[in-house]
Amino acid sequence: MTFREQALVVRRGWMWVVVGAVVVAALGAFMASREPASYVSTTRMYVASAVEFDKPDQRYSQYRVSPERVASLVQLLNSQITSDAVEATSEDGLDGLQGVVVSSPPGTVVVDVQVTAASAADAERIAVGYGEVDRKSTRLNSSHTDISRMPSS
């Protein structure tokens, strides 16, 4: 069958192609509307030494943190102890929480806490709670919290 013959077949049955595309689009829209909304909020923390230095030449060593310390902080943030502390410090606890992912890009002194929740307010509140709890317990400089809507998977 040549391309010309295939084009003629599609031309004769174009209505079926359009109807099929509309049905598939409608089905996809219906299924997407049934998915609960998920919002993701990320708190990024920069890890620094707990020792404060007054001299400028010593401040450099304050921000030299070993990868092992960052890795242990990621483990601490993933623990039930931190989750309980966040729940205790928040008015609404962990209501609406769908998941927490704590990670650190390799070779950096950055720790990201990514919170997924049913509403943007819950996601932000819980992510900020993680930053506040760990700022009190360790020497962290929390830079920002970013909220975005993520499609459910």
Short mmCIF file of C-alpha atoms in Angstrom, two decimals:
data_model
loop_
_atom_site.label_atom_id
_atom_site.label_comp_id
_atom_site.label_asym_id
_atom_site.label_seq_id
_atom_site.Cartn_x
_atom_site.Cartn_y
_atom_site.Cartn_z
CA MET A 1 0.00 0.00 0.00
CA THR A 2 1.48 3.35 -1.00
CA PHE A 3 1.28 6.58 0.92
CA ARG A 4 -1.27 7.89 -1.57
CA GLU A 5 -3.56 4.90 -0.97
CA GLN A 6 -3.21 5.30 2.79
CA ALA A 7 -4.11 8.98 2.51
CA LEU A 8 -7.23 8.06 0.51
CA VAL A 9 -8.30 5.55 3.17
CA VAL A 10 -7.89 8.14 5.92
CA ARG A 11 -9.72 10.70 3.81
CA ARG A 12 -12.71 8.40 3.38
CA GLY A 13 -12.81 7.50 7.09
CA TRP A 14 -11.80 10.89 8.54
CA MET A 15 -14.91 10.99 10.69
CA TRP A 16 -13.80 7.90 12.62
CA VAL A 17 -10.38 9.47 13.26
CA VAL A 18 -11.98 12.65 14.65
CA VAL A 19 -14.53 10.73 16.75
CA GLY A 20 -11.76 8.52 18.16
CA ALA A 21 -9.62 11.53 19.07
CA VAL A 22 -12.56 13.27 20.79
CA VAL A 23 -13.48 10.13 22.77
CA VAL A 24 -9.88 9.62 23.91
CA ALA A 25 -9.56 13.31 24.90
CA ALA A 26 -12.84 13.22 26.84
CA LEU A 27 -11.82 10.02 28.63
CA GLY A 28 -8.44 11.52 29.53
CA ALA A 29 -10.06 14.71 30.86
CA PHE A 30 -12.51 12.67 32.93
CA MET A 31 -9.77 10.54 34.48
CA ALA A 32 -7.59 13.58 35.20
CA SER A 33 -10.46 15.36 36.93
CA ARG A 34 -10.94 12.42 39.31
CA GLU A 35 -7.33 12.58 40.54
CA PRO A 36 -6.86 14.49 43.79
CA ALA A 37 -4.77 17.64 43.51
CA SER A 38 -1.22 17.41 44.80
CA TYR A 39 0.87 20.40 45.76
CA VAL A 40 4.61 20.28 46.32
CA SER A 41 6.53 22.68 48.52
CA THR A 42 10.31 22.55 48.79
CA THR A 43 12.41 24.01 51.58
CA ARG A 44 16.08 24.35 50.68
CA MET A 45 18.56 24.53 53.54
CA TYR A 46 22.24 25.40 53.39
CA VAL A 47 24.29 23.59 56.02
CA ALA A 48 26.99 25.51 57.91
CA SER A 49 29.26 24.75 60.83
CA ALA A 50 27.87 25.28 64.31
CA VAL A 51 30.97 27.27 65.28
CA GLU A 52 30.82 31.02 64.61
CA PHE A 53 34.06 32.74 63.62
CA ASP A 54 34.76 36.46 63.91
CA LYS A 55 37.81 36.66 61.65
CA PRO A 56 37.10 36.69 57.90
CA ASP A 57 39.83 34.14 57.15
CA GLN A 58 38.22 31.71 59.60
CA ARG A 59 34.70 32.13 58.22
CA TYR A 60 35.67 30.07 55.18
CA SER A 61 36.05 27.02 57.40
CA GLN A 62 32.62 27.69 58.91
CA TYR A 63 31.03 26.90 55.54
CA ARG A 64 33.24 23.90 54.75
CA VAL A 65 31.03 21.04 55.77
CA SER A 66 31.84 17.42 55.19
CA PRO A 67 29.58 15.31 52.94
CA GLU A 68 29.17 12.89 55.84
CA ARG A 69 27.57 15.62 57.95
CA VAL A 70 25.15 16.49 55.16
CA ALA A 71 24.31 12.78 54.68
CA SER A 72 23.63 12.35 58.40
CA LEU A 73 21.41 15.44 58.35
CA VAL A 74 19.41 13.94 55.47
CA GLN A 75 18.95 10.78 57.55
CA LEU A 76 17.85 12.87 60.54
CA LEU A 77 15.32 14.78 58.43
CA ASN A 78 13.93 11.49 57.11
CA SER A 79 13.48 10.11 60.61
CA GLN A 80 10.31 9.70 62.63
CA ILE A 81 11.82 11.95 65.32
CA THR A 82 11.82 14.95 62.98
CA SER A 83 8.34 14.11 61.71
CA ASP A 84 7.06 14.02 65.30
CA ALA A 85 8.77 17.35 66.07
CA VAL A 86 7.19 19.00 63.01
CA GLU A 87 3.80 17.63 64.00
CA ALA A 88 4.21 18.92 67.56
CA THR A 89 5.18 22.46 66.47
CA SER A 90 2.40 22.91 63.92
CA GLU A 91 -1.16 23.89 64.87
CA ASP A 92 -2.71 21.46 62.40
CA GLY A 93 -0.04 18.77 62.77
CA LEU A 94 0.61 16.86 59.56
CA ASP A 95 -2.96 17.08 58.23
CA GLY A 96 -3.04 16.81 54.44
CA LEU A 97 0.46 15.36 54.19
CA GLN A 98 0.91 12.94 51.28
CA GLY A 99 4.67 12.48 51.39
CA VAL A 100 8.09 13.89 52.29
CA VAL A 101 11.29 13.44 50.30
CA VAL A 102 14.57 14.66 51.77
CA SER A 103 17.61 14.75 49.50
CA SER A 104 20.93 16.44 48.96
CA PRO A 105 22.44 17.00 45.52
CA PRO A 106 25.80 15.17 45.42
CA GLY A 107 28.81 17.29 46.30
CA THR A 108 26.82 20.14 47.85
CA VAL A 109 25.98 21.41 51.33
CA VAL A 110 22.34 21.85 50.36
CA VAL A 111 19.47 19.82 51.80
CA ASP A 112 16.07 19.87 50.06
CA VAL A 113 12.91 18.87 51.90
CA GLN A 114 10.11 18.28 49.38
CA VAL A 115 6.64 18.01 50.90
CA THR A 116 3.60 16.81 48.95
CA ALA A 117 0.18 17.67 50.35
CA ALA A 118 -3.46 17.96 49.32
CA SER A 119 -3.43 21.78 49.49
CA ALA A 120 -0.84 24.47 48.83
CA ALA A 121 -1.27 25.85 52.36
CA ASP A 122 -0.62 22.43 53.95
CA ALA A 123 2.43 21.83 51.74
CA GLU A 124 3.93 25.21 52.61
CA ARG A 125 3.14 24.93 56.33
CA ILE A 126 4.72 21.50 56.66
CA ALA A 127 7.80 22.38 54.56
CA VAL A 128 8.39 25.52 56.62
CA GLY A 129 7.88 23.39 59.74
CA TYR A 130 10.72 21.09 58.68
CA GLY A 131 12.98 24.10 58.15
CA GLU A 132 12.08 25.62 61.52
CA VAL A 133 12.48 22.40 63.49
CA ASP A 134 15.91 21.74 62.04
CA ARG A 135 17.05 25.34 62.30
CA LYS A 136 16.46 25.07 66.04
CA SER A 137 18.22 21.73 66.40
CA THR A 138 21.15 22.30 64.01
CA ARG A 139 22.93 25.20 62.36
CA LEU A 140 20.94 25.61 59.13
CA ASN A 141 20.33 28.62 56.95
CA SER A 142 16.95 28.10 55.25
CA SER A 143 16.86 30.06 52.03
CA HIS A 144 13.40 29.72 50.57
CA THR A 145 10.27 27.69 50.17
CA ASP A 146 8.82 27.13 46.72
CA ILE A 147 5.29 25.87 46.13
CA SER A 148 4.11 24.31 42.89
CA ARG A 149 1.23 22.14 41.80
CA MET A 150 2.32 18.73 40.60
CA PRO A 151 0.22 16.32 38.56
CA SER A 152 -0.70 13.23 40.49
CA SER A 153 0.89 10.03 39.33
#
